[in-house]
Amino acid sequence: MSSDDNLVDKILHGITEVGDWLSIADVLKLMGTNSWHAVRSDVRSILDCVNNSDLLKLGKVSDRYDEIPKPVPVEALLDHIFGPVDSSDRSGLMMALFLADVAAPGRPPD
């Protein structure tokens, strides 16, 4: 089993456990770090995992879940997230991107 497979399993378990989408910040917690201390490679591993998995999707939430088509633009997202100098701003940007199970509809499960 690859590290991507292990991360997919953790993410899907987390989604099931909370009954909702998981932000990138939430996934970092599952990986043993947090959004305040995460580095580009931590977030890259999550975004690469989404691109390599048929079970996960990435999106933003406004009034609904807006999926970001695959392949997700890893470098552009990393530049966006890590552009701010302040770690709280970076953390906020990580909390605005959500991973969902592809089998889930465009809203959180009931």
PDB file of C-alpha atoms in Angstrom:
ATOM      1  CA  MET A   1       0.000   0.000   0.000  1.00  0.00           C
ATOM      2  CA  SER A   2       1.440   3.372  -1.006  1.00  0.00           C
ATOM      3  CA  SER A   3       1.628   6.438   1.202  1.00  0.00           C
ATOM      4  CA  ASP A   4      -1.049   8.005  -1.057  1.00  0.00           C
ATOM      5  CA  ASP A   5      -3.324   5.029  -0.345  1.00  0.00           C
ATOM      6  CA  ASN A   6      -2.739   5.420   3.399  1.00  0.00           C
ATOM      7  CA  LEU A   7      -3.548   9.122   3.206  1.00  0.00           C
ATOM      8  CA  VAL A   8      -6.688   8.450   1.137  1.00  0.00           C
ATOM      9  CA  ASP A   9      -7.807   5.930   3.783  1.00  0.00           C
ATOM     10  CA  LYS A  10      -7.202   8.465   6.581  1.00  0.00           C
ATOM     11  CA  ILE A  11      -9.086  11.178   4.704  1.00  0.00           C
ATOM     12  CA  LEU A  12     -12.061   8.951   3.867  1.00  0.00           C
ATOM     13  CA  HIS A  13     -12.189   7.733   7.470  1.00  0.00           C
ATOM     14  CA  GLY A  14     -12.113  11.340   8.698  1.00  0.00           C
ATOM     15  CA  ILE A  15     -14.903  12.337   6.295  1.00  0.00           C
ATOM     16  CA  THR A  16     -17.012   9.425   7.523  1.00  0.00           C
ATOM     17  CA  GLU A  17     -16.240  10.141  11.164  1.00  0.00           C
ATOM     18  CA  VAL A  18     -17.255  13.815  11.053  1.00  0.00           C
ATOM     19  CA  GLY A  19     -19.993  13.313   8.460  1.00  0.00           C
ATOM     20  CA  ASP A  20     -18.740  16.305   6.507  1.00  0.00           C
ATOM     21  CA  TRP A  21     -15.998  17.504   4.210  1.00  0.00           C
ATOM     22  CA  LEU A  22     -12.480  17.955   5.560  1.00  0.00           C
ATOM     23  CA  SER A  23     -10.472  21.097   4.977  1.00  0.00           C
ATOM     24  CA  ILE A  24      -6.814  20.914   4.071  1.00  0.00           C
ATOM     25  CA  ALA A  25      -6.194  22.129   7.644  1.00  0.00           C
ATOM     26  CA  ASP A  26      -8.172  19.125   8.966  1.00  0.00           C
ATOM     27  CA  VAL A  27      -6.190  16.711   6.803  1.00  0.00           C
ATOM     28  CA  LEU A  28      -2.930  18.176   8.092  1.00  0.00           C
ATOM     29  CA  LYS A  29      -4.093  17.275  11.626  1.00  0.00           C
ATOM     30  CA  LEU A  30      -4.663  13.695  10.437  1.00  0.00           C
ATOM     31  CA  MET A  31      -1.075  13.749   9.166  1.00  0.00           C
ATOM     32  CA  GLY A  32       0.254  14.813  12.571  1.00  0.00           C
ATOM     33  CA  THR A  33       0.886  18.499  11.894  1.00  0.00           C
ATOM     34  CA  ASN A  34      -1.240  21.625  11.686  1.00  0.00           C
ATOM     35  CA  SER A  35      -1.905  24.459   9.280  1.00  0.00           C
ATOM     36  CA  TRP A  36       0.188  26.912  11.320  1.00  0.00           C
ATOM     37  CA  HIS A  37       3.333  24.818  10.940  1.00  0.00           C
ATOM     38  CA  ALA A  38       2.704  23.105   7.610  1.00  0.00           C
ATOM     39  CA  VAL A  39       5.175  23.595   4.794  1.00  0.00           C
ATOM     40  CA  ARG A  40       4.614  23.444   1.047  1.00  0.00           C
ATOM     41  CA  SER A  41       5.565  19.765   0.870  1.00  0.00           C
ATOM     42  CA  ASP A  42       2.884  18.871   3.449  1.00  0.00           C
ATOM     43  CA  VAL A  43       0.148  20.569   1.447  1.00  0.00           C
ATOM     44  CA  ARG A  44       1.595  19.304  -1.845  1.00  0.00           C
ATOM     45  CA  SER A  45       1.226  15.717  -0.600  1.00  0.00           C
ATOM     46  CA  ILE A  46      -2.492  16.352   0.032  1.00  0.00           C
ATOM     47  CA  LEU A  47      -3.067  17.978  -3.355  1.00  0.00           C
ATOM     48  CA  ASP A  48      -1.105  15.238  -5.139  1.00  0.00           C
ATOM     49  CA  CYS A  49      -3.139  12.661  -3.247  1.00  0.00           C
ATOM     50  CA  VAL A  50      -6.367  14.246  -4.549  1.00  0.00           C
ATOM     51  CA  ASN A  51      -5.021  14.228  -8.109  1.00  0.00           C
ATOM     52  CA  ASN A  52      -3.933  10.588  -7.836  1.00  0.00           C
ATOM     53  CA  SER A  53      -7.119   9.274  -6.232  1.00  0.00           C
ATOM     54  CA  ASP A  54     -10.375   8.360  -7.914  1.00  0.00           C
ATOM     55  CA  LEU A  55     -12.053   8.582  -4.495  1.00  0.00           C
ATOM     56  CA  LEU A  56     -11.373  12.217  -3.563  1.00  0.00           C
ATOM     57  CA  LYS A  57     -12.264  15.622  -4.909  1.00  0.00           C
ATOM     58  CA  LEU A  58     -11.220  19.142  -3.893  1.00  0.00           C
ATOM     59  CA  GLY A  59     -13.359  22.233  -3.807  1.00  0.00           C
ATOM     60  CA  LYS A  60     -14.316  25.513  -2.217  1.00  0.00           C
ATOM     61  CA  VAL A  61     -17.527  26.244  -0.369  1.00  0.00           C
ATOM     62  CA  SER A  62     -19.523  29.416  -0.782  1.00  0.00           C
ATOM     63  CA  ASP A  63     -23.252  28.766  -0.895  1.00  0.00           C
ATOM     64  CA  ARG A  64     -22.472  25.276  -2.220  1.00  0.00           C
ATOM     65  CA  TYR A  65     -19.521  22.978  -2.826  1.00  0.00           C
ATOM     66  CA  ASP A  66     -17.717  24.148  -5.982  1.00  0.00           C
ATOM     67  CA  GLU A  67     -15.448  21.388  -7.191  1.00  0.00           C
ATOM     68  CA  ILE A  68     -12.022  22.258  -8.554  1.00  0.00           C
ATOM     69  CA  PRO A  69     -11.584  20.115 -11.680  1.00  0.00           C
ATOM     70  CA  LYS A  70      -8.791  17.566 -11.790  1.00  0.00           C
ATOM     71  CA  PRO A  71      -5.972  17.758 -12.195  1.00  0.00           C
ATOM     72  CA  VAL A  72      -6.088  20.350  -9.450  1.00  0.00           C
ATOM     73  CA  PRO A  73      -3.579  23.139 -10.134  1.00  0.00           C
ATOM     74  CA  VAL A  74      -1.089  22.146  -7.443  1.00  0.00           C
ATOM     75  CA  GLU A  75       1.516  24.871  -7.995  1.00  0.00           C
ATOM     76  CA  ALA A  76      -1.074  27.657  -8.312  1.00  0.00           C
ATOM     77  CA  LEU A  77      -2.821  26.515  -5.117  1.00  0.00           C
ATOM     78  CA  LEU A  78       0.476  26.269  -3.259  1.00  0.00           C
ATOM     79  CA  ASP A  79       1.447  29.767  -4.407  1.00  0.00           C
ATOM     80  CA  HIS A  80      -1.963  31.058  -3.268  1.00  0.00           C
ATOM     81  CA  ILE A  81      -1.773  29.341   0.132  1.00  0.00           C
ATOM     82  CA  PHE A  82       1.855  30.167   0.875  1.00  0.00           C
ATOM     83  CA  GLY A  83       1.793  33.696  -0.561  1.00  0.00           C
ATOM     84  CA  PRO A  84       0.896  35.371   2.747  1.00  0.00           C
ATOM     85  CA  VAL A  85       3.732  35.780   5.242  1.00  0.00           C
ATOM     86  CA  ASP A  86       1.474  35.431   8.284  1.00  0.00           C
ATOM     87  CA  SER A  87       0.789  31.822   9.305  1.00  0.00           C
ATOM     88  CA  SER A  88      -2.778  32.680  10.379  1.00  0.00           C
ATOM     89  CA  ASP A  89      -3.537  33.920   6.858  1.00  0.00           C
ATOM     90  CA  ARG A  90      -2.073  30.733   5.367  1.00  0.00           C
ATOM     91  CA  SER A  91      -4.095  28.670   7.820  1.00  0.00           C
ATOM     92  CA  GLY A  92      -7.269  30.487   6.800  1.00  0.00           C
ATOM     93  CA  LEU A  93      -6.612  29.720   3.143  1.00  0.00           C
ATOM     94  CA  MET A  94      -6.109  26.035   4.012  1.00  0.00           C
ATOM     95  CA  MET A  95      -9.432  26.062   5.863  1.00  0.00           C
ATOM     96  CA  ALA A  96     -11.164  27.359   2.724  1.00  0.00           C
ATOM     97  CA  LEU A  97     -10.292  24.310   0.585  1.00  0.00           C
ATOM     98  CA  PHE A  98     -12.203  21.109   1.263  1.00  0.00           C
ATOM     99  CA  LEU A  99     -11.746  17.477   0.367  1.00  0.00           C
ATOM    100  CA  ALA A 100     -14.797  15.329  -0.227  1.00  0.00           C
ATOM    101  CA  ASP A 101     -15.581  11.775  -1.186  1.00  0.00           C
ATOM    102  CA  VAL A 102     -16.407  11.662  -4.909  1.00  0.00           C
ATOM    103  CA  ALA A 103     -19.397   9.493  -4.050  1.00  0.00           C
ATOM    104  CA  ALA A 104     -20.869  12.291  -1.919  1.00  0.00           C
ATOM    105  CA  PRO A 105     -23.308  14.731  -3.465  1.00  0.00           C
ATOM    106  CA  GLY A 106     -22.474  18.432  -3.711  1.00  0.00           C
ATOM    107  CA  ARG A 107     -23.406  19.053  -0.092  1.00  0.00           C
ATOM    108  CA  PRO A 108     -22.431  17.504   3.241  1.00  0.00           C
ATOM    109  CA  PRO A 109     -24.000  14.148   4.081  1.00  0.00           C
ATOM    110  CA  ASP A 110     -27.030  14.243   6.383  1.00  0.00           C
TER     111      ASP A 110
END
